[in-house]
Amino acid sequence: MAHILIIDDEKTIRTTLKDIIEFENHKVTLAENGLQGFEMLENGGFDLVFSDIKMPEMDGIELLTKVRDLDIETPVVMISGHGNIETAVECIKIGAFDFIEKPIDLNRLLVVLRNALDKKNLVNETRRLRNKVDSQNQMVGQSSAIRKVMEMIERVAPTDARVMITGDNGTGKEVVARLLHKFSNRAEAPFVEVNCAAIPSELIESELFGHEKGSFTSAIKQRIGKFEQADGGTIFLDEVGDMSLSAQTKVLRVLQESELTRVGSDKSIKVNARVFAATNKNLKKEIEKGNFREDFFHRLNVIPIHVPTLDQRKEDIPELINHFCQLICKEQGIAVKTFDQKAIEMLQHRIWTGNIRELRNVVERLIILGSNPIKIKDVNDFAMFE
């Protein structure tokens, strides 16, 4: 159920709109003029506004202007008995969601109502997902090891330098890549991730560079590759140590020439994508074994950032536990639990072979299965360490 504000100096219009909208199972609040309506809007709590244009004390255009100047995000639908194209265009330019003429057509009103609420719900969901992503992509901790990583991110992010991120599985290499992008000049452009280990070698060229329709048996339509998708932004080659030698050769050409050719095409396409790569392998040893091209390594390894293991930053564990506890309880929709100090100390002295990822899983398990506060007994009963 949405909360709708109706602002109109004509009582019959207010009453009619109220009856129609309440029939759609929404809550309605009425305002007799623009000034009264604006004061209500400033206090917040509305999902949508229907506002007349011609009103005493403050007209609808002035109200709409003030709403947008204050960045009030509530959609506003303007209503006018003296409507014309110029007025409608002016309202839309200022920021109105839509414009309805009097006498009001019922079907038109209901369509606008539903569209406006759908848009607001979409905006709210987008914001929720963005906040969720931001909360999950944080570098938590104050240890000297993690501070060094953050200092590198701050120094390197504003440049266009390529970055090689190394570290064991579960240490947070993807988080580093996303933070580098977030603090870069490309933050508003796409961040495209490619898991090189998950793509079969025979498909990675199509995945990275795209293909033309009919270029091979299953190419039933044109495909835009990851490098083109990342144009103007960042491409993150995760698990780059698992990329085949043939794919390395083709990616190397893109890095050298800033252009690519789709599979099945002879046309070169210019691309401008910043490249981050990550691996848990020792690439110098892979070069010695003949599994990784040395020239490709040097193209990627302009700025190396090594992410420490959790065992190298154990002093961060209490802060990480609290961070994950807040995050997981919010995701699960349950009251925030706490950890007994002795339980934290027990977790802090454990060897974490799975690093941050393993710690998060254990915290989630204890939140779901343990008591509140979570004690040593819960850790012994439910942590399920192997």
PDB file of C-alpha atoms in Angstrom, residues 140-330:
ATOM      1  CA  VAL A 140      37.307  -3.938   6.773  1.00  0.00           C
ATOM      2  CA  GLY A 141      40.142  -3.764   9.298  1.00  0.00           C
ATOM      3  CA  GLN A 142      42.878  -1.566  10.757  1.00  0.00           C
ATOM      4  CA  SER A 143      45.864  -3.926  10.613  1.00  0.00           C
ATOM      5  CA  SER A 144      49.066  -2.665   9.003  1.00  0.00           C
ATOM      6  CA  ALA A 145      48.722  -5.326   6.291  1.00  0.00           C
ATOM      7  CA  ILE A 146      45.277  -4.163   5.189  1.00  0.00           C
ATOM      8  CA  ARG A 147      46.182  -0.471   5.556  1.00  0.00           C
ATOM      9  CA  LYS A 148      48.975  -0.992   3.008  1.00  0.00           C
ATOM     10  CA  VAL A 149      46.430  -2.405   0.549  1.00  0.00           C
ATOM     11  CA  MET A 150      44.066   0.531   1.111  1.00  0.00           C
ATOM     12  CA  GLU A 151      46.905   3.020   0.629  1.00  0.00           C
ATOM     13  CA  MET A 152      47.751   1.354  -2.685  1.00  0.00           C
ATOM     14  CA  ILE A 153      44.105   1.492  -3.780  1.00  0.00           C
ATOM     15  CA  GLU A 154      43.903   5.217  -2.959  1.00  0.00           C
ATOM     16  CA  ARG A 155      47.094   5.985  -4.889  1.00  0.00           C
ATOM     17  CA  VAL A 156      46.446   3.772  -7.920  1.00  0.00           C
ATOM     18  CA  ALA A 157      42.662   4.108  -8.409  1.00  0.00           C
ATOM     19  CA  PRO A 158      42.658   7.626  -9.982  1.00  0.00           C
ATOM     20  CA  THR A 159      45.143   6.538 -12.676  1.00  0.00           C
ATOM     21  CA  ASP A 160      44.537   4.365 -15.734  1.00  0.00           C
ATOM     22  CA  ALA A 161      47.318   1.916 -14.838  1.00  0.00           C
ATOM     23  CA  ARG A 162      46.691  -1.816 -15.158  1.00  0.00           C
ATOM     24  CA  VAL A 163      46.694  -3.688 -11.853  1.00  0.00           C
ATOM     25  CA  MET A 164      47.604  -7.279 -11.023  1.00  0.00           C
ATOM     26  CA  ILE A 165      45.923  -8.429  -7.791  1.00  0.00           C
ATOM     27  CA  THR A 166      47.400 -11.535  -6.171  1.00  0.00           C
ATOM     28  CA  GLY A 167      46.475 -13.505  -3.086  1.00  0.00           C
ATOM     29  CA  ASP A 168      45.047 -16.781  -1.841  1.00  0.00           C
ATOM     30  CA  ASN A 169      41.455 -17.843  -2.491  1.00  0.00           C
ATOM     31  CA  GLY A 170      38.974 -16.018  -0.276  1.00  0.00           C
ATOM     32  CA  THR A 171      41.224 -13.083   0.639  1.00  0.00           C
ATOM     33  CA  GLY A 172      39.100 -10.467  -1.155  1.00  0.00           C
ATOM     34  CA  LYS A 173      40.773  -9.887  -4.513  1.00  0.00           C
ATOM     35  CA  GLU A 174      37.446  -9.015  -6.153  1.00  0.00           C
ATOM     36  CA  VAL A 175      36.754  -6.464  -3.398  1.00  0.00           C
ATOM     37  CA  VAL A 176      40.090  -4.787  -4.196  1.00  0.00           C
ATOM     38  CA  ALA A 177      39.187  -4.664  -7.904  1.00  0.00           C
ATOM     39  CA  ARG A 178      35.768  -3.158  -7.216  1.00  0.00           C
ATOM     40  CA  LEU A 179      37.232  -0.542  -4.865  1.00  0.00           C
ATOM     41  CA  LEU A 180      39.829   0.419  -7.468  1.00  0.00           C
ATOM     42  CA  HIS A 181      36.999   0.947  -9.950  1.00  0.00           C
ATOM     43  CA  LYS A 182      34.795   2.770  -7.432  1.00  0.00           C
ATOM     44  CA  PHE A 183      37.499   5.339  -6.644  1.00  0.00           C
ATOM     45  CA  SER A 184      38.620   5.731 -10.265  1.00  0.00           C
ATOM     46  CA  ASN A 185      37.642   8.308 -12.860  1.00  0.00           C
ATOM     47  CA  ARG A 186      35.663   5.514 -14.542  1.00  0.00           C
ATOM     48  CA  ALA A 187      33.382   4.837 -11.570  1.00  0.00           C
ATOM     49  CA  GLU A 188      30.205   5.776 -13.472  1.00  0.00           C
ATOM     50  CA  ALA A 189      31.139   3.503 -16.392  1.00  0.00           C
ATOM     51  CA  PRO A 190      30.696  -0.306 -16.466  1.00  0.00           C
ATOM     52  CA  PHE A 191      32.663  -2.729 -14.284  1.00  0.00           C
ATOM     53  CA  VAL A 192      32.710  -6.028 -16.195  1.00  0.00           C
ATOM     54  CA  GLU A 193      33.965  -9.185 -14.507  1.00  0.00           C
ATOM     55  CA  VAL A 194      35.211 -12.253 -16.349  1.00  0.00           C
ATOM     56  CA  ASN A 195      35.973 -15.488 -14.513  1.00  0.00           C
ATOM     57  CA  CYS A 196      38.630 -16.936 -16.790  1.00  0.00           C
ATOM     58  CA  ALA A 197      38.576 -20.301 -14.998  1.00  0.00           C
ATOM     59  CA  ALA A 198      34.838 -20.790 -15.588  1.00  0.00           C
ATOM     60  CA  ILE A 199      34.861 -20.309 -19.378  1.00  0.00           C
ATOM     61  CA  PRO A 200      35.852 -23.251 -21.621  1.00  0.00           C
ATOM     62  CA  SER A 201      38.949 -22.433 -23.681  1.00  0.00           C
ATOM     63  CA  GLU A 202      37.020 -22.859 -26.946  1.00  0.00           C
ATOM     64  CA  LEU A 203      34.482 -20.188 -25.880  1.00  0.00           C
ATOM     65  CA  ILE A 204      36.684 -17.599 -24.185  1.00  0.00           C
ATOM     66  CA  GLU A 205      37.471 -15.731 -27.415  1.00  0.00           C
ATOM     67  CA  SER A 206      33.759 -15.269 -28.110  1.00  0.00           C
ATOM     68  CA  GLU A 207      33.157 -14.319 -24.473  1.00  0.00           C
ATOM     69  CA  LEU A 208      35.874 -11.674 -24.440  1.00  0.00           C
ATOM     70  CA  PHE A 209      35.661 -10.262 -27.974  1.00  0.00           C
ATOM     71  CA  GLY A 210      32.153 -11.187 -29.124  1.00  0.00           C
ATOM     72  CA  HIS A 211      31.114 -12.823 -32.393  1.00  0.00           C
ATOM     73  CA  GLU A 212      29.070 -12.187 -35.497  1.00  0.00           C
ATOM     74  CA  LYS A 213      25.913 -14.103 -36.347  1.00  0.00           C
ATOM     75  CA  GLY A 214      26.759 -17.337 -38.169  1.00  0.00           C
ATOM     76  CA  SER A 215      30.455 -17.242 -37.295  1.00  0.00           C
ATOM     77  CA  PHE A 216      30.141 -20.770 -35.856  1.00  0.00           C
ATOM     78  CA  THR A 217      27.417 -23.383 -35.436  1.00  0.00           C
ATOM     79  CA  SER A 218      25.739 -22.015 -32.301  1.00  0.00           C
ATOM     80  CA  ALA A 219      26.205 -18.331 -33.176  1.00  0.00           C
ATOM     81  CA  ILE A 220      22.531 -17.650 -33.910  1.00  0.00           C
ATOM     82  CA  LYS A 221      22.875 -13.903 -33.277  1.00  0.00           C
ATOM     83  CA  GLN A 222      25.551 -11.256 -32.862  1.00  0.00           C
ATOM     84  CA  ARG A 223      27.218 -11.135 -29.429  1.00  0.00           C
ATOM     85  CA  ILE A 224      28.960  -8.148 -27.840  1.00  0.00           C
ATOM     86  CA  GLY A 225      32.040  -9.332 -25.944  1.00  0.00           C
ATOM     87  CA  LYS A 226      33.151  -8.357 -22.451  1.00  0.00           C
ATOM     88  CA  PHE A 227      35.825  -5.943 -23.664  1.00  0.00           C
ATOM     89  CA  GLU A 228      33.258  -3.976 -25.687  1.00  0.00           C
ATOM     90  CA  GLN A 229      30.837  -4.033 -22.747  1.00  0.00           C
ATOM     91  CA  ALA A 230      33.584  -2.514 -20.583  1.00  0.00           C
ATOM     92  CA  ASP A 231      34.411   0.248 -23.079  1.00  0.00           C
ATOM     93  CA  GLY A 232      35.010   3.446 -21.098  1.00  0.00           C
ATOM     94  CA  GLY A 233      35.046   1.465 -17.851  1.00  0.00           C
ATOM     95  CA  THR A 234      36.921  -1.453 -16.328  1.00  0.00           C
ATOM     96  CA  ILE A 235      37.291  -5.129 -17.195  1.00  0.00           C
ATOM     97  CA  PHE A 236      38.334  -7.484 -14.382  1.00  0.00           C
ATOM     98  CA  LEU A 237      40.025 -10.705 -15.517  1.00  0.00           C
ATOM     99  CA  ASP A 238      39.590 -12.910 -12.470  1.00  0.00           C
ATOM    100  CA  GLU A 239      41.624 -16.151 -12.250  1.00  0.00           C
ATOM    101  CA  VAL A 240      43.712 -14.937 -15.179  1.00  0.00           C
ATOM    102  CA  GLY A 241      46.274 -17.644 -14.408  1.00  0.00           C
ATOM    103  CA  ASP A 242      43.797 -20.202 -15.815  1.00  0.00           C
ATOM    104  CA  MET A 243      43.493 -18.482 -19.208  1.00  0.00           C
ATOM    105  CA  SER A 244      44.687 -20.591 -22.139  1.00  0.00           C
ATOM    106  CA  LEU A 245      47.820 -19.576 -24.026  1.00  0.00           C
ATOM    107  CA  SER A 246      45.830 -18.894 -27.222  1.00  0.00           C
ATOM    108  CA  ALA A 247      43.463 -16.577 -25.337  1.00  0.00           C
ATOM    109  CA  GLN A 248      46.441 -14.851 -23.693  1.00  0.00           C
ATOM    110  CA  THR A 249      47.852 -14.113 -27.135  1.00  0.00           C
ATOM    111  CA  LYS A 250      44.613 -12.525 -28.326  1.00  0.00           C
ATOM    112  CA  VAL A 251      44.124 -10.475 -25.140  1.00  0.00           C
ATOM    113  CA  LEU A 252      47.734  -9.314 -25.384  1.00  0.00           C
ATOM    114  CA  ARG A 253      46.960  -7.880 -28.831  1.00  0.00           C
ATOM    115  CA  VAL A 254      44.009  -5.955 -27.407  1.00  0.00           C
ATOM    116  CA  LEU A 255      46.225  -4.546 -24.647  1.00  0.00           C
ATOM    117  CA  GLN A 256      48.886  -3.529 -27.155  1.00  0.00           C
ATOM    118  CA  GLU A 257      46.625  -2.001 -29.811  1.00  0.00           C
ATOM    119  CA  SER A 258      43.458  -1.041 -27.871  1.00  0.00           C
ATOM    120  CA  GLU A 259      41.339  -2.710 -30.512  1.00  0.00           C
ATOM    121  CA  LEU A 260      39.688  -6.078 -31.079  1.00  0.00           C
ATOM    122  CA  THR A 261      38.038  -8.122 -33.784  1.00  0.00           C
ATOM    123  CA  ARG A 262      34.886 -10.115 -33.145  1.00  0.00           C
ATOM    124  CA  VAL A 263      34.915 -13.793 -34.070  1.00  0.00           C
ATOM    125  CA  GLY A 264      33.741 -14.095 -37.678  1.00  0.00           C
ATOM    126  CA  SER A 265      34.541 -10.478 -38.549  1.00  0.00           C
ATOM    127  CA  ASP A 266      37.466  -8.706 -40.177  1.00  0.00           C
ATOM    128  CA  LYS A 267      36.542  -5.298 -38.788  1.00  0.00           C
ATOM    129  CA  SER A 268      38.672  -3.832 -35.976  1.00  0.00           C
ATOM    130  CA  ILE A 269      36.835  -2.129 -33.119  1.00  0.00           C
ATOM    131  CA  LYS A 270      38.550   0.412 -30.877  1.00  0.00           C
ATOM    132  CA  VAL A 271      38.079  -0.193 -27.135  1.00  0.00           C
ATOM    133  CA  ASN A 272      39.090   1.840 -24.112  1.00  0.00           C
ATOM    134  CA  ALA A 273      38.851  -0.423 -21.077  1.00  0.00           C
ATOM    135  CA  ARG A 274      41.079  -0.324 -18.018  1.00  0.00           C
ATOM    136  CA  VAL A 275      42.259  -3.842 -17.121  1.00  0.00           C
ATOM    137  CA  PHE A 276      42.538  -5.415 -13.669  1.00  0.00           C
ATOM    138  CA  ALA A 277      43.644  -9.025 -13.348  1.00  0.00           C
ATOM    139  CA  ALA A 278      43.660 -11.372 -10.365  1.00  0.00           C
ATOM    140  CA  THR A 279      45.112 -14.766  -9.625  1.00  0.00           C
ATOM    141  CA  ASN A 280      45.934 -17.085  -6.738  1.00  0.00           C
ATOM    142  CA  LYS A 281      48.760 -18.653  -8.749  1.00  0.00           C
ATOM    143  CA  ASN A 282      52.460 -17.788  -8.798  1.00  0.00           C
ATOM    144  CA  LEU A 283      52.604 -16.533 -12.376  1.00  0.00           C
ATOM    145  CA  LYS A 284      56.409 -16.462 -12.476  1.00  0.00           C
ATOM    146  CA  LYS A 285      56.397 -20.207 -11.836  1.00  0.00           C
ATOM    147  CA  GLU A 286      53.660 -20.631 -14.454  1.00  0.00           C
ATOM    148  CA  ILE A 287      55.895 -18.766 -16.926  1.00  0.00           C
ATOM    149  CA  GLU A 288      58.761 -21.159 -16.159  1.00  0.00           C
ATOM    150  CA  LYS A 289      56.422 -24.110 -16.805  1.00  0.00           C
ATOM    151  CA  GLY A 290      55.341 -22.615 -20.126  1.00  0.00           C
ATOM    152  CA  ASN A 291      51.731 -22.085 -18.970  1.00  0.00           C
ATOM    153  CA  PHE A 292      51.760 -18.275 -19.012  1.00  0.00           C
ATOM    154  CA  ARG A 293      53.224 -15.805 -21.481  1.00  0.00           C
ATOM    155  CA  GLU A 294      55.904 -13.587 -19.995  1.00  0.00           C
ATOM    156  CA  ASP A 295      55.032 -10.622 -22.238  1.00  0.00           C
ATOM    157  CA  PHE A 296      51.369 -10.934 -21.215  1.00  0.00           C
ATOM    158  CA  PHE A 297      52.402 -10.977 -17.551  1.00  0.00           C
ATOM    159  CA  HIS A 298      54.400  -7.767 -17.911  1.00  0.00           C
ATOM    160  CA  ARG A 299      51.526  -6.059 -19.733  1.00  0.00           C
ATOM    161  CA  LEU A 300      49.187  -6.848 -16.811  1.00  0.00           C
ATOM    162  CA  ASN A 301      51.612  -6.429 -13.933  1.00  0.00           C
ATOM    163  CA  VAL A 302      52.060  -2.642 -14.104  1.00  0.00           C
ATOM    164  CA  ILE A 303      50.916  -2.161 -10.492  1.00  0.00           C
ATOM    165  CA  PRO A 304      51.036  -5.307  -8.319  1.00  0.00           C
ATOM    166  CA  ILE A 305      48.790  -5.449  -5.242  1.00  0.00           C
ATOM    167  CA  HIS A 306      49.060  -8.448  -2.947  1.00  0.00           C
ATOM    168  CA  VAL A 307      46.107  -9.158  -0.639  1.00  0.00           C
ATOM    169  CA  PRO A 308      47.190 -10.705   2.702  1.00  0.00           C
ATOM    170  CA  THR A 309      45.668 -13.884   4.102  1.00  0.00           C
ATOM    171  CA  LEU A 310      43.387 -13.673   7.124  1.00  0.00           C
ATOM    172  CA  ASP A 311      46.064 -15.341   9.243  1.00  0.00           C
ATOM    173  CA  GLN A 312      48.370 -12.413   8.382  1.00  0.00           C
ATOM    174  CA  ARG A 313      45.838  -9.930   9.762  1.00  0.00           C
ATOM    175  CA  LYS A 314      44.246 -11.711  12.727  1.00  0.00           C
ATOM    176  CA  GLU A 315      43.875  -8.441  14.635  1.00  0.00           C
ATOM    177  CA  ASP A 316      41.114  -7.561  12.128  1.00  0.00           C
ATOM    178  CA  ILE A 317      38.993 -10.613  12.994  1.00  0.00           C
ATOM    179  CA  PRO A 318      36.876  -8.966  15.765  1.00  0.00           C
ATOM    180  CA  GLU A 319      36.003  -6.070  13.453  1.00  0.00           C
ATOM    181  CA  LEU A 320      35.267  -8.463  10.583  1.00  0.00           C
ATOM    182  CA  ILE A 321      32.990 -10.569  12.795  1.00  0.00           C
ATOM    183  CA  ASN A 322      31.024  -7.472  13.808  1.00  0.00           C
ATOM    184  CA  HIS A 323      30.822  -6.294  10.179  1.00  0.00           C
ATOM    185  CA  PHE A 324      29.554  -9.660   8.929  1.00  0.00           C
ATOM    186  CA  CYS A 325      27.171  -9.958  11.881  1.00  0.00           C
ATOM    187  CA  GLN A 326      25.495  -6.614  11.035  1.00  0.00           C
ATOM    188  CA  LEU A 327      25.407  -7.397   7.325  1.00  0.00           C
ATOM    189  CA  ILE A 328      24.053 -10.940   7.607  1.00  0.00           C
ATOM    190  CA  CYS A 329      21.377 -10.091  10.180  1.00  0.00           C
ATOM    191  CA  LYS A 330      20.153  -7.311   7.896  1.00  0.00           C
TER     192      LYS A 330
END
